[in-house]
mmCIF file of C-alpha atoms in Angstrom:
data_model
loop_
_atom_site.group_PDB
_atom_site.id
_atom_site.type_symbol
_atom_site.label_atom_id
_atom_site.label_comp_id
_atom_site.label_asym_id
_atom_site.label_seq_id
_atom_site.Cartn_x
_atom_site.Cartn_y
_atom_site.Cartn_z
ATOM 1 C CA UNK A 1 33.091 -56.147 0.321
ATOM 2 C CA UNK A 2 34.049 -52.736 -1.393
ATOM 3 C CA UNK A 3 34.199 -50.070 1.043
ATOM 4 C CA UNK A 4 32.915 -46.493 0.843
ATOM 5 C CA UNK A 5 36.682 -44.646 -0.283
ATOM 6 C CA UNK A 6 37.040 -47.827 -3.108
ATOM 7 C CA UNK A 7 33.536 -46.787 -4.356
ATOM 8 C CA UNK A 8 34.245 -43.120 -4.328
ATOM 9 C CA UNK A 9 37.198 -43.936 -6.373
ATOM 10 C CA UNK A 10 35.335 -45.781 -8.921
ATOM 11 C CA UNK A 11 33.183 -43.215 -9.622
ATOM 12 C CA UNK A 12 35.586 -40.360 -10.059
ATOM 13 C CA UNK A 13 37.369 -42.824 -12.706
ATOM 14 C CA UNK A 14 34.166 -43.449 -14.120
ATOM 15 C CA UNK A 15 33.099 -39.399 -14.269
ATOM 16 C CA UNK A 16 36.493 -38.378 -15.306
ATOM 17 C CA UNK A 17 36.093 -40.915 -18.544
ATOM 18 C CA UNK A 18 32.480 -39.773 -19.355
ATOM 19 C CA UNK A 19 33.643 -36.146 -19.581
ATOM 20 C CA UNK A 20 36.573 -36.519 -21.893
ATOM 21 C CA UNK A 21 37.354 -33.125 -22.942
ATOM 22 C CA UNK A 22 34.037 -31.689 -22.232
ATOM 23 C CA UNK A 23 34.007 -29.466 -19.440
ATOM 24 C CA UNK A 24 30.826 -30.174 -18.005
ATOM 25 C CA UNK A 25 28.207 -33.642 -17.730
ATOM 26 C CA UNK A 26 24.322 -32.987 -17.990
ATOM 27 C CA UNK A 27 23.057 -34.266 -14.889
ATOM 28 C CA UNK A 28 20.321 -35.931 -16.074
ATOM 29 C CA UNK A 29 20.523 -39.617 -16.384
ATOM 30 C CA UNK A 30 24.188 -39.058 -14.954
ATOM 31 C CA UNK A 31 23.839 -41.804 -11.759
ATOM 32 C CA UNK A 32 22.726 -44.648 -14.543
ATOM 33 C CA UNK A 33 25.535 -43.675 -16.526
ATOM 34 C CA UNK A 34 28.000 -43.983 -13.740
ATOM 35 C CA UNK A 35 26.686 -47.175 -12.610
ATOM 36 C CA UNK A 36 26.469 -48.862 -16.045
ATOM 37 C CA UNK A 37 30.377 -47.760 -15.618
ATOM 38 C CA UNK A 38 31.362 -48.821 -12.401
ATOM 39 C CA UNK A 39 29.059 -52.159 -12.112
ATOM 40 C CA UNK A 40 27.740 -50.208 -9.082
ATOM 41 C CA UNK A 41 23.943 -49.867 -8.200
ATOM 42 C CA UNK A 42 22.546 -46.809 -8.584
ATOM 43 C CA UNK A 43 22.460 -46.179 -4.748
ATOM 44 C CA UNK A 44 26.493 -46.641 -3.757
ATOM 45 C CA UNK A 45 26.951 -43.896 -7.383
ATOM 46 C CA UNK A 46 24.707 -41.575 -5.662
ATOM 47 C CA UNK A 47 26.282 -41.689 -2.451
ATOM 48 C CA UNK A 48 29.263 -41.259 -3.987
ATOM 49 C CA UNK A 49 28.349 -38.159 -5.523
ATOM 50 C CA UNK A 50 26.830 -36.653 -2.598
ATOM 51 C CA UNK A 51 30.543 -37.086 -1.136
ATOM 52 C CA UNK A 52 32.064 -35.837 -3.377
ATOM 53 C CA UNK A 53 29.941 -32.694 -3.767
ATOM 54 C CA UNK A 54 30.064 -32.283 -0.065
ATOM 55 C CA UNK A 55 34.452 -32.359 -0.156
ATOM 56 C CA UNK A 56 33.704 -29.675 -2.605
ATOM 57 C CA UNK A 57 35.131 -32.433 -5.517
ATOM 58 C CA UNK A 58 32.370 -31.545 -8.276
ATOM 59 C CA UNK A 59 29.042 -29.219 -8.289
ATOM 60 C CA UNK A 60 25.965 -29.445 -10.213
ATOM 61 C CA UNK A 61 25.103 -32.144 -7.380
ATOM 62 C CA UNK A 62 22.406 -31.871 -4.140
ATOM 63 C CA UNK A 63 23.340 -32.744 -0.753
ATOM 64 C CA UNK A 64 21.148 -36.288 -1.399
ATOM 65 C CA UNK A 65 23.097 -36.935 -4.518
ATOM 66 C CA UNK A 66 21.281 -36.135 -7.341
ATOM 67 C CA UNK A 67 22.731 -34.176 -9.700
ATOM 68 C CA UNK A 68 21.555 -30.962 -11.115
ATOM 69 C CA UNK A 69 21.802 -29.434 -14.203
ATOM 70 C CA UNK A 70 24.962 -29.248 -15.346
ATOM 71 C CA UNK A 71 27.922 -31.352 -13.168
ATOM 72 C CA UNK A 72 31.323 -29.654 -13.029
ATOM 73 C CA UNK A 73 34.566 -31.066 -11.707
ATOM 74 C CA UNK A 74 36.348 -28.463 -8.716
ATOM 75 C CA UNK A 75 39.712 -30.255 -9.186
ATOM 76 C CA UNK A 76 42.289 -30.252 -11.971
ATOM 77 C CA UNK A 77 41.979 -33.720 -14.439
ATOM 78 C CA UNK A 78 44.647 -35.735 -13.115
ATOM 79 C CA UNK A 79 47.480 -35.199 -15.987
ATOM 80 C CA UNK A 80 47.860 -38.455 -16.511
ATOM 81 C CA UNK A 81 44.931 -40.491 -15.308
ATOM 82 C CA UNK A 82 44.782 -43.623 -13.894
ATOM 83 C CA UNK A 83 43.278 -46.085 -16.352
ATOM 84 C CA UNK A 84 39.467 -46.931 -15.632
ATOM 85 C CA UNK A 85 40.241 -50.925 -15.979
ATOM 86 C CA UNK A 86 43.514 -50.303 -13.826
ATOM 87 C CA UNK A 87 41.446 -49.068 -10.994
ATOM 88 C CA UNK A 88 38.247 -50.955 -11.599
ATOM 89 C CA UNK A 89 40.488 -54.245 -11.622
ATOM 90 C CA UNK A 90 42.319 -53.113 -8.743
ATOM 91 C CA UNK A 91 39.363 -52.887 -6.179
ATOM 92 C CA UNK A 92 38.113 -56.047 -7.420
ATOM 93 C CA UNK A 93 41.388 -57.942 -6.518
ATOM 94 C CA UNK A 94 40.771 -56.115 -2.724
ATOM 95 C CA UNK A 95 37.154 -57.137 -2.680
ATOM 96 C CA UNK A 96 38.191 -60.976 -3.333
ATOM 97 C CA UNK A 97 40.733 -60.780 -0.751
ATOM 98 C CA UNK A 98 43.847 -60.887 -2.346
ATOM 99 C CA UNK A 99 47.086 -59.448 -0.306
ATOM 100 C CA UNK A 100 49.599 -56.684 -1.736
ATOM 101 C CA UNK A 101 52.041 -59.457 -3.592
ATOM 102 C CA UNK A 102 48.916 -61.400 -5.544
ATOM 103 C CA UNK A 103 47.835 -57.863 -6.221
ATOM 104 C CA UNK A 104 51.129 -56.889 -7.631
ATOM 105 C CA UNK A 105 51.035 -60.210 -9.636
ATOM 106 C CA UNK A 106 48.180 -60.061 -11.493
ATOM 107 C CA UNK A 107 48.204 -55.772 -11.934
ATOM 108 C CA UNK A 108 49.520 -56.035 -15.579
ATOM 109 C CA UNK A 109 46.244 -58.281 -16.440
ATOM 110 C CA UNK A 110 44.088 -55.124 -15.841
ATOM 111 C CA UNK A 111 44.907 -54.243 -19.606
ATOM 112 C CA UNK A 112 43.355 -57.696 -20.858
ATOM 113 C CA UNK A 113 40.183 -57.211 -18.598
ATOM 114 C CA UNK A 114 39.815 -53.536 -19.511
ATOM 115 C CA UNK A 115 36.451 -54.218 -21.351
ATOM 116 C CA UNK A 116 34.926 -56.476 -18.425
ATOM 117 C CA UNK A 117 32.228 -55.156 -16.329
ATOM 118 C CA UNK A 118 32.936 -54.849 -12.566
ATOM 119 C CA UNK A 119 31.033 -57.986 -11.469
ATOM 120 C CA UNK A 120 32.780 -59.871 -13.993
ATOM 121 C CA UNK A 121 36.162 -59.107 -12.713
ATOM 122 C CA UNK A 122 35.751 -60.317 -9.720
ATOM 123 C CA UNK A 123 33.972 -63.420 -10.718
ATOM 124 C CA UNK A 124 36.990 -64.186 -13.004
ATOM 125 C CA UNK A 125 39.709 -63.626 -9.527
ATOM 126 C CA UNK A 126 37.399 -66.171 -8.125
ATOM 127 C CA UNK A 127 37.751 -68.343 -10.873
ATOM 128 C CA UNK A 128 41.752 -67.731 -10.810
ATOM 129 C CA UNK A 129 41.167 -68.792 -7.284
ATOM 130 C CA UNK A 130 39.637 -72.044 -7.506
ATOM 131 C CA UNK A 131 41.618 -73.054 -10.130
ATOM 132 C CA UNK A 132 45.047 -71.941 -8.493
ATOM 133 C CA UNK A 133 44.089 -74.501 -5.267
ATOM 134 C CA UNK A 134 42.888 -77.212 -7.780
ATOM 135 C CA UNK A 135 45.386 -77.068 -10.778
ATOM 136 C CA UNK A 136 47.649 -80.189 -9.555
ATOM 137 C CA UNK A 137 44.603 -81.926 -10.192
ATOM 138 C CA UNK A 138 44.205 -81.199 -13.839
ATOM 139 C CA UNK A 139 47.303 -81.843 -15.139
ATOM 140 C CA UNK A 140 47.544 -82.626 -18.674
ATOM 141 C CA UNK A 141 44.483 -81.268 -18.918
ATOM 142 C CA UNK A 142 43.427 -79.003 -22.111
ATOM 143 C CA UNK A 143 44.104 -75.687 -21.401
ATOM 144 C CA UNK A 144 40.665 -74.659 -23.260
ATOM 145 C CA UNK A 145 38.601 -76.704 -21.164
ATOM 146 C CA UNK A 146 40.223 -75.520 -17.803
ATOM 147 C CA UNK A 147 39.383 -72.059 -19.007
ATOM 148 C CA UNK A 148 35.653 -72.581 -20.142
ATOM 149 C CA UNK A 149 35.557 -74.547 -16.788
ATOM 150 C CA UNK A 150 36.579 -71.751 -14.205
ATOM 151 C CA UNK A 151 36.818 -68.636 -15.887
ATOM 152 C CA UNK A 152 33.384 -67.851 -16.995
ATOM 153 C CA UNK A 153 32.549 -70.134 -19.167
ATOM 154 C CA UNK A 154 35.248 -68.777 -21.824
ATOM 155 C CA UNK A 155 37.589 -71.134 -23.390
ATOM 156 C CA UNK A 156 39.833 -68.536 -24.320
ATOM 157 C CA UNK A 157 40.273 -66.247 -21.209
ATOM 158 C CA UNK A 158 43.089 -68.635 -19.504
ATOM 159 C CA UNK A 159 45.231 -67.995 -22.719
ATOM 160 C CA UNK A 160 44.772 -64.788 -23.035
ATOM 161 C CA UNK A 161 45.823 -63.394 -19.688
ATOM 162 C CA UNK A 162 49.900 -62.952 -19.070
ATOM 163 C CA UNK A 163 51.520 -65.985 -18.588
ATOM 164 C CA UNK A 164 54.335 -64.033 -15.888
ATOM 165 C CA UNK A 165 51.225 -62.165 -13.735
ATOM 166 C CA UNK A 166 49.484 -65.878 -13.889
ATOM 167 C CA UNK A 167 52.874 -67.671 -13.037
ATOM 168 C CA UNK A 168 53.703 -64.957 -10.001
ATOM 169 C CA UNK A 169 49.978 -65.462 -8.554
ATOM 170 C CA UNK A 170 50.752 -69.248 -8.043
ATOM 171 C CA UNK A 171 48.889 -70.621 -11.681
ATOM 172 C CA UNK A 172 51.719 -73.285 -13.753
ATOM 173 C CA UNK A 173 49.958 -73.039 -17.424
ATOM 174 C CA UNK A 174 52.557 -75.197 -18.111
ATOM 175 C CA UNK A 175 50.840 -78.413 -16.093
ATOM 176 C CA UNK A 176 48.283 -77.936 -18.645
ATOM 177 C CA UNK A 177 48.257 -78.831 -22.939
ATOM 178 C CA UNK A 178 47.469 -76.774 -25.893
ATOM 179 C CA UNK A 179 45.093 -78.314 -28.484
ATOM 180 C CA UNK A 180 46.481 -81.133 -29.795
ATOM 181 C CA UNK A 181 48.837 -80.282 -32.800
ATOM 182 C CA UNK A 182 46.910 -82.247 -35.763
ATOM 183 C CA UNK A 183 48.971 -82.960 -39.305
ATOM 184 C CA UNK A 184 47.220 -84.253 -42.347
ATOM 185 C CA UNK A 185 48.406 -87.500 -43.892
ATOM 186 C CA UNK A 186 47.889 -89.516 -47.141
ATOM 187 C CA UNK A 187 48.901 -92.613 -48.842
ATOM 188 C CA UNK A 188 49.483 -96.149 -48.771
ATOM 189 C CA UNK A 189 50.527 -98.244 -45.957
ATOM 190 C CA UNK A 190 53.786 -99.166 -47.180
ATOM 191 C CA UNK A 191 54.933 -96.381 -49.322
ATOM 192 C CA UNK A 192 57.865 -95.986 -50.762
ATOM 193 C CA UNK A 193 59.211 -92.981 -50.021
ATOM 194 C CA UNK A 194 57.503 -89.884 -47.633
ATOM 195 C CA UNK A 195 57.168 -86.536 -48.632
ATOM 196 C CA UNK A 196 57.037 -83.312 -46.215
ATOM 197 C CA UNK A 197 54.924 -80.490 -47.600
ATOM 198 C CA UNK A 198 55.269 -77.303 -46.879
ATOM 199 C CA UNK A 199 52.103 -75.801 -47.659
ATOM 200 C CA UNK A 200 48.290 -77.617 -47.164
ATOM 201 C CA UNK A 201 46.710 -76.040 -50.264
ATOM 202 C CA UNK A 202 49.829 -78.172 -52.832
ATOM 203 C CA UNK A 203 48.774 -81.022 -50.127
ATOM 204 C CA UNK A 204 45.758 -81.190 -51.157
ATOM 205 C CA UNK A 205 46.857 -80.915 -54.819
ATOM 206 C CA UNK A 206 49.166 -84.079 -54.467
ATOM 207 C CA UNK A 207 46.154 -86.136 -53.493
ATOM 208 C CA UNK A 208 44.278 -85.413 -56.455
ATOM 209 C CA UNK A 209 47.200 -87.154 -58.349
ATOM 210 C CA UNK A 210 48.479 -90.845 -58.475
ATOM 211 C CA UNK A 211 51.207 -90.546 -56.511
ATOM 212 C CA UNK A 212 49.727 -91.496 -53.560
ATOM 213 C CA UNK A 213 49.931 -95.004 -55.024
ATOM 214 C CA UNK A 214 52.986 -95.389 -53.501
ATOM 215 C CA UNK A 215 54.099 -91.925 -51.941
ATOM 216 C CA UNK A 216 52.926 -90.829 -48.050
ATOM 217 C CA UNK A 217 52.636 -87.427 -47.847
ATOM 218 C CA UNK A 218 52.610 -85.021 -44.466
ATOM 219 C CA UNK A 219 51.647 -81.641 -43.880
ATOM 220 C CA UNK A 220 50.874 -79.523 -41.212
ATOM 221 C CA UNK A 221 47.420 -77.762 -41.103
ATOM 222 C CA UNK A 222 45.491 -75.243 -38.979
ATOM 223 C CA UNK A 223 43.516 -77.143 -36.095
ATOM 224 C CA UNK A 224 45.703 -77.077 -32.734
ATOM 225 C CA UNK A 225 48.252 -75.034 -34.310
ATOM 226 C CA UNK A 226 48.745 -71.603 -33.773
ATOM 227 C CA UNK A 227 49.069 -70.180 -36.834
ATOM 228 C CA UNK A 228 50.715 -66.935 -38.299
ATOM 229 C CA UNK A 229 49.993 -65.747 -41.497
ATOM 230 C CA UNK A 230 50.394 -68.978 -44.140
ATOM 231 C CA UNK A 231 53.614 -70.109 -42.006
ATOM 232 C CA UNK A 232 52.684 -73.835 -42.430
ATOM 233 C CA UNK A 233 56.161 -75.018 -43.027
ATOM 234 C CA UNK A 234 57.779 -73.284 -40.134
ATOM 235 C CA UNK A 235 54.760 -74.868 -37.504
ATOM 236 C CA UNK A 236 56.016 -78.241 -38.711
ATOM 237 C CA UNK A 237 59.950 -77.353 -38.063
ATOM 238 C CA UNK A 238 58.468 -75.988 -34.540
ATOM 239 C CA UNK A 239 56.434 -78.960 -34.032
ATOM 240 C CA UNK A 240 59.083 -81.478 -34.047
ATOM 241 C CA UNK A 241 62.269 -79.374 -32.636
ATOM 242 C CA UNK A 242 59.862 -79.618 -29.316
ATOM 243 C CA UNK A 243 59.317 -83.189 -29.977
ATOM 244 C CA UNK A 244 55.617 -82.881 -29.961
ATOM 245 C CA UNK A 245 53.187 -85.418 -29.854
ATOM 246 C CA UNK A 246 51.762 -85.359 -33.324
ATOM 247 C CA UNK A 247 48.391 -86.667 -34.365
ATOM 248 C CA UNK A 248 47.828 -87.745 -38.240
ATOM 249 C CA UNK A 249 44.368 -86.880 -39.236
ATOM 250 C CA UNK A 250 43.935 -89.576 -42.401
ATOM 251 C CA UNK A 251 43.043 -87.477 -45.470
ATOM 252 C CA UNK A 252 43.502 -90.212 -48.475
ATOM 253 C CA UNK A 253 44.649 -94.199 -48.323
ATOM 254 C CA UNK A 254 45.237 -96.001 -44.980
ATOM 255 C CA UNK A 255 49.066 -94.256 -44.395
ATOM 256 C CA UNK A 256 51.522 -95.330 -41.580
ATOM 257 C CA UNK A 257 51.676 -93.281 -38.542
ATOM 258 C CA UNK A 258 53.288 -90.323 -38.568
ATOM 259 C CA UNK A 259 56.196 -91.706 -35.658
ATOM 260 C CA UNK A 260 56.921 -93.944 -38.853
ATOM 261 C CA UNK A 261 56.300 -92.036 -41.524
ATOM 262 C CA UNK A 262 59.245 -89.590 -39.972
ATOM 263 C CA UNK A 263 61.180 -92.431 -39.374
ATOM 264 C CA UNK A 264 61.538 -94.152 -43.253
ATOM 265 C CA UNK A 265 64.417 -94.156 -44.846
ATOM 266 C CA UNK A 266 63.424 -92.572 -47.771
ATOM 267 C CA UNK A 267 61.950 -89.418 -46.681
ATOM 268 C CA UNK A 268 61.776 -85.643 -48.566
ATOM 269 C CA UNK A 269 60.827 -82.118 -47.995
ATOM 270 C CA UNK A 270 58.575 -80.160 -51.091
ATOM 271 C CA UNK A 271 58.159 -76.325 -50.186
ATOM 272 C CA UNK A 272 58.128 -72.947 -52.514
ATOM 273 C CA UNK A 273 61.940 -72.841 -53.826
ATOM 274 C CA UNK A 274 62.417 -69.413 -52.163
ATOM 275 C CA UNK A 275 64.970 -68.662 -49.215
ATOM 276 C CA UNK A 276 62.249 -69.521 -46.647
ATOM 277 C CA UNK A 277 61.889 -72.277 -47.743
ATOM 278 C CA UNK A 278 65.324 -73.619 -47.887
ATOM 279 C CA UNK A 279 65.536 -72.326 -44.587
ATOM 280 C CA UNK A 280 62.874 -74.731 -43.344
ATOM 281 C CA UNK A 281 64.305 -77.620 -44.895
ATOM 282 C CA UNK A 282 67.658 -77.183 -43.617
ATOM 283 C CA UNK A 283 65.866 -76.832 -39.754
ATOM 284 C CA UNK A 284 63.930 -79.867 -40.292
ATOM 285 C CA UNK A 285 67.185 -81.619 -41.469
ATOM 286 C CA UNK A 286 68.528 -81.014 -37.875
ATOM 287 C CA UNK A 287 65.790 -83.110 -36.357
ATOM 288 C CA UNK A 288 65.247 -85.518 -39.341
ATOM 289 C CA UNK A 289 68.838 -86.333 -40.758
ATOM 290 C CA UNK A 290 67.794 -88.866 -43.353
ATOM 291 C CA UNK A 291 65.961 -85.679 -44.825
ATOM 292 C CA UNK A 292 66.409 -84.787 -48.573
ATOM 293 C CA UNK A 293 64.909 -82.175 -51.113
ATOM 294 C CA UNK A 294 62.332 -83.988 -53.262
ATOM 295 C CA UNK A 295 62.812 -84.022 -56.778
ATOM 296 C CA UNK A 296 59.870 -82.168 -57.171
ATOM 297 C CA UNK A 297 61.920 -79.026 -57.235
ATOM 298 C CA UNK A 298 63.144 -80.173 -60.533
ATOM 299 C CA UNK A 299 60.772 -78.650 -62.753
ATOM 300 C CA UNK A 300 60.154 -75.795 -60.336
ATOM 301 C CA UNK A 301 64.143 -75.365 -61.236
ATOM 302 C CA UNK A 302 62.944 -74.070 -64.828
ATOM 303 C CA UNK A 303 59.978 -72.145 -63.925
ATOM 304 C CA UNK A 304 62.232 -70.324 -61.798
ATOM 305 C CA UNK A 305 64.247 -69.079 -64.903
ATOM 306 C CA UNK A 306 60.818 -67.997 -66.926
ATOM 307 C CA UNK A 307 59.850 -64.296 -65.497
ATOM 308 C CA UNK A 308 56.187 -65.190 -66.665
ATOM 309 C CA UNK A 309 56.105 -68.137 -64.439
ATOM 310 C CA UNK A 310 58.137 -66.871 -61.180
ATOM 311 C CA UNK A 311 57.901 -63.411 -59.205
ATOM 312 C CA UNK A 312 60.716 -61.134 -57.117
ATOM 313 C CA UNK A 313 60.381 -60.946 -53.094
ATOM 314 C CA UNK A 314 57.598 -58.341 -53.169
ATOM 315 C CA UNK A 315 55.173 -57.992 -50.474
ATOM 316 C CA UNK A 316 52.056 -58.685 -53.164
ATOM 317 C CA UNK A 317 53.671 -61.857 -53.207
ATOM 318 C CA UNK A 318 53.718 -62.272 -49.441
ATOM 319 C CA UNK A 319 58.008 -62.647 -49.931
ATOM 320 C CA UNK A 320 59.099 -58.998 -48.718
ATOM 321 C CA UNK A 321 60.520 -60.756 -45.487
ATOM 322 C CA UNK A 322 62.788 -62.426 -47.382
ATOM 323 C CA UNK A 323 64.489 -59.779 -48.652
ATOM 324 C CA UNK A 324 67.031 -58.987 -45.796
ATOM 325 C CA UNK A 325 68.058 -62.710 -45.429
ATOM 326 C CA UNK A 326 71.397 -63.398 -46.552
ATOM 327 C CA UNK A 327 73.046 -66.419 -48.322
ATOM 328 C CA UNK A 328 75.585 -66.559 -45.370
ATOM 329 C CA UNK A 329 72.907 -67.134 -43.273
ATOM 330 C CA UNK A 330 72.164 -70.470 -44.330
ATOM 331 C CA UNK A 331 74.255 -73.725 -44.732
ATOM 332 C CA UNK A 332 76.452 -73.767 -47.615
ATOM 333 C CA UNK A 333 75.396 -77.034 -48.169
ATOM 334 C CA UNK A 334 75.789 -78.638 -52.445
ATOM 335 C CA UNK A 335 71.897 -79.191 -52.799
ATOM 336 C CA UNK A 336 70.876 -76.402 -50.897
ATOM 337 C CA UNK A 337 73.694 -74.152 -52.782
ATOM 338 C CA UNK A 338 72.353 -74.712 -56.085
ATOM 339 C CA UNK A 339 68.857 -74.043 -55.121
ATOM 340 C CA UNK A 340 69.607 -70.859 -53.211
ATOM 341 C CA UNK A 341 71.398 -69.546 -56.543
ATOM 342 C CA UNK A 342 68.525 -70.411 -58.236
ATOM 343 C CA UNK A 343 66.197 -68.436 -56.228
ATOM 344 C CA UNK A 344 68.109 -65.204 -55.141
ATOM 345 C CA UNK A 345 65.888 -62.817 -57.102
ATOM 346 C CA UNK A 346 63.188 -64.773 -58.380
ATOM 347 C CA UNK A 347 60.850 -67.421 -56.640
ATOM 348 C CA UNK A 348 58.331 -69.897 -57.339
ATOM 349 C CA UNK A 349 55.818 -71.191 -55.241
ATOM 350 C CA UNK A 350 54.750 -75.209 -55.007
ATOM 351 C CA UNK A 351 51.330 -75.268 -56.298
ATOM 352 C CA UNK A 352 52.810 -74.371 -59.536
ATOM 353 C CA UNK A 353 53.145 -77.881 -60.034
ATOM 354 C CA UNK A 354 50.520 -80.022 -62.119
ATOM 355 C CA UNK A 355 48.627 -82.691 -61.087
ATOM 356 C CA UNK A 356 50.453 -84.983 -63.847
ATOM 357 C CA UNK A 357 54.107 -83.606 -62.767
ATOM 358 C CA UNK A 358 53.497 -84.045 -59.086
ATOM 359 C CA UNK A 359 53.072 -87.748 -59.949
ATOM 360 C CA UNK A 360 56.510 -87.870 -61.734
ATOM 361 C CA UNK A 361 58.137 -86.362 -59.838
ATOM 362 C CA UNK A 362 57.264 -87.081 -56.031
ATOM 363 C CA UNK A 363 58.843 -90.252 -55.595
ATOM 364 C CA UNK A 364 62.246 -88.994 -56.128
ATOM 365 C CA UNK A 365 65.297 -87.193 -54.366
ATOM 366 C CA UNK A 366 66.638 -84.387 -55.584
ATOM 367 C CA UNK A 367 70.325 -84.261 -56.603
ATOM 368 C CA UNK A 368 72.589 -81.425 -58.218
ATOM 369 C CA UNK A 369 72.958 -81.707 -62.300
#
C-alpha cells in the first residue's frame, strides 16, 4: 500500500500543477480537485493537507484539513519540478512492489503513462507483471492481443511503451509478432510475367485493365504494415530484406502465391520514375536478382520530357526529400543510368498511366534505346 510520505508527495505534485503561475488556489472545492489529480480519496488529500499546513508547507488550510479561503504555498516552487506522471508513476511502481532496478527500468515509461489516472497505473504494472511470468507461454503470439489481454484491455498499450525500459524489466517483445504484413495480389494462375508496384492506388488502376489476362501483379498495402506517409514501395523493400512471412490478400483472378510469384523468372518493378523510386528498385534487386524495370516506364519516359505532364521535387508534390539525394548515391547501373538522367529535375508519378497503356505495356521489360 502507499504510505503516508508517498501520499504527501502526490499531493504537493498535484497542488503545485493546479497553481501554475497563480499565486494562490481558492480553497473551495480544492480536496476534490486534488483527488481527481492524485487518484486519491478525498480523505488521504485532506490528511495530506492538514500535514502539510501543520510543517508550515502551505496556509489557507485548518488543522482538520480543510482548506480556507485562499491556499498559499510557504516554500519556493521547486525550479524545476518534478513531473506529475514522473512521480505519480513512481509511487505506483512502490505500491506494486517493484525493487530499485525494475523501478529504474521502467522510469522512462512515466512519459507514455503521463495521462493515466493513478489507479490505472498500477493496474497496468500488474498487468506488466503477469505477463512478464507468463510471456514464454505466448510466443508467437500477436502482440495486439497480448496487450488487449493484460494491459487493460488496450491493444495498443504493449506497443506503445519503450521497448529498452520493457526489455530491462524482464518483457522479450520480440517472442511476440506484429500484425501480419498483408500484400494485395491479382491475376491469373499462370501468368506470364509478375509485376511489383510501387504504389496501391496505380494497383488498383492495373486491375481495371486487361492485363491481368496474363500479368500477376503485387503490391504492398496498409493492413499489418506500419506505414509512413505514402511509403508503399519502401514497406515492400523492408518486407522482404527481413524475409517476412507475406500473406497475399486475392484482389482480382485466382494468382499464384506470393513465395512464387517472387520466385518467376520473369518478374518487374513499376514505381513513379523519380530518384526514390529507382532507389527502391535497385534495393529490391538485392533480394530479388531476376528483378527488372517494367516497360511500363516507357511512356512515362516521354511524359517526363513534357513540363505539362511532369513536376520538379517540390514539397506540394510530396518529392522535397529527394532533393539532397545524389546520383553517386545510387548504382551506376545502364537501365537505372538512363532513367536517373531522365528524372534529375523533373518526375512523373505511375498513375499517369492509362488504363489502355498499362495493358501494353505491363508485360514487358524495360531495356535502354
Amino acid at each position: 500500500m502507499i504510505d503516508q510520505q508517498q501520499i504527501k508527495e502526490l499531493v504537493k505534485v498535484a497542488f503545485w500543477k493546479l497553481l501554475g503561475n497563480k499565486t494562490f488556489l481558492q480553497g473551495k472545492g480544492l480536496i476534490v480537485r486534488l483527488s481527481k489529480e492524485t487518484s486519491l480519496d478525498t480523505l488521504a488529500v485532506q490528511g495530506a493537507l492538514a500535514s502539510l499546513a501543520q510543517s508550515q508547507w502551505m496556509s489557507g488550510v485548518y488543522a482538520n484539513g480543510i482548506p480556507t479561503g485562499t491556499v498559499i504555498p510557504l516554500t519556493e516552487r521547486p525550479s524545476t519540478p518534478t513531473p506529475p506522471s514522473l512521480t505519480f508513476w513512481s509511487s505506483a511502481m512502490r505500491e506494486v512492489g517493484l525493487d530499485e532496478k525494475e523501478i529504474s527500468a521502467l522510469l522512462p515509461a512515466h512519459t507514455t503513462v503521463y495521462d493515466f489516472s493513478y489507479n490505472d497505473m498500477v493496474l497496468l504494472l500488474r498487468g506488466l507483471i503477469k505477463l512478464r511470468a507468463d510471456q514464454h507461454t505466448l510466443l508467437r503470439a500477436p502482440s495486439f492481443i497480448i496487450s488487449a489481454k493484460y494491459l487493460l484491455g488496450s491493444s495498443k498499450i504493449l506497443d506503445s511503451l519503450p521497448n529498452k525500459a520493457l526489455r530491462m524489466f524482464g518483457i522479450d517483445t520480440s517472442l511476440f509478432t506484429g500484425a501480419p504484413p498483408v500484400v494485395l495480389i491479382a491475376g491469373p494462375s499462370s501468368p506470364k510475367n509478375v509485376v511489383l508496384i510501387e504504389n496501391p492506388h496505380a494497383f488498383w488502376k492495373a486491375l481495371e485493365s486487361t492485363a491481368t489476362e496474363k500479368t500477376a501483379f503485387l503490391v504492398t498495402f496498409g493492413y499489418g504494415l506500419s506505414r509512413h506517409g505514402d511509403d508503399f514501395g519502401s514497406q515492400l523493400v523492408s518486407l522482404l530484406e527481413y524475409k517476412t512471412s507475406l500473406i497475399g490478400a486475392i484482389c482480382a483472378g485466382s494468382p499464384p502465391s506470393v513465395q512464387e510469384m517472387l520466385r518467376h523468372k520473369n518478374i518487374s518493378f513499376w514505381g513513379d520514375l523519380d530518384v526514390e523510386g529507382i532507389r527502391i528498385f535497385q534495393r529490391l534487386n538485392k533480394v530479388i536478382p531476376q528483378l527488372t524495370l517494367s516497360s511500363l516506364y516507357e511512356p512515362m519516359l516521354k511524359a517526363v520530357c513534357d513540363p505539362a505532364q511532369s513536376h520538379a521535387y517540390v514539397q506540394a508534390a510530396a518529392k522535397h526529400r529527394q532533393v539532397g539525394v545524389r546520383h553517386s548515391d545510387l548504382e551506376r547501373e545502364m537501365n537505372c543510368l538512363e532513367l536517373l538522367n531522365a528524372c534529375s529535375e523533373r518526375a512523373v508519378d505511375q498513375e499517369i498511366m492509362s488504363c489502355d497503356e498499362i495493358a501494353v505495356y505491363a508485360g514487358g521489360a524495360y531495356s535502354v534505346k
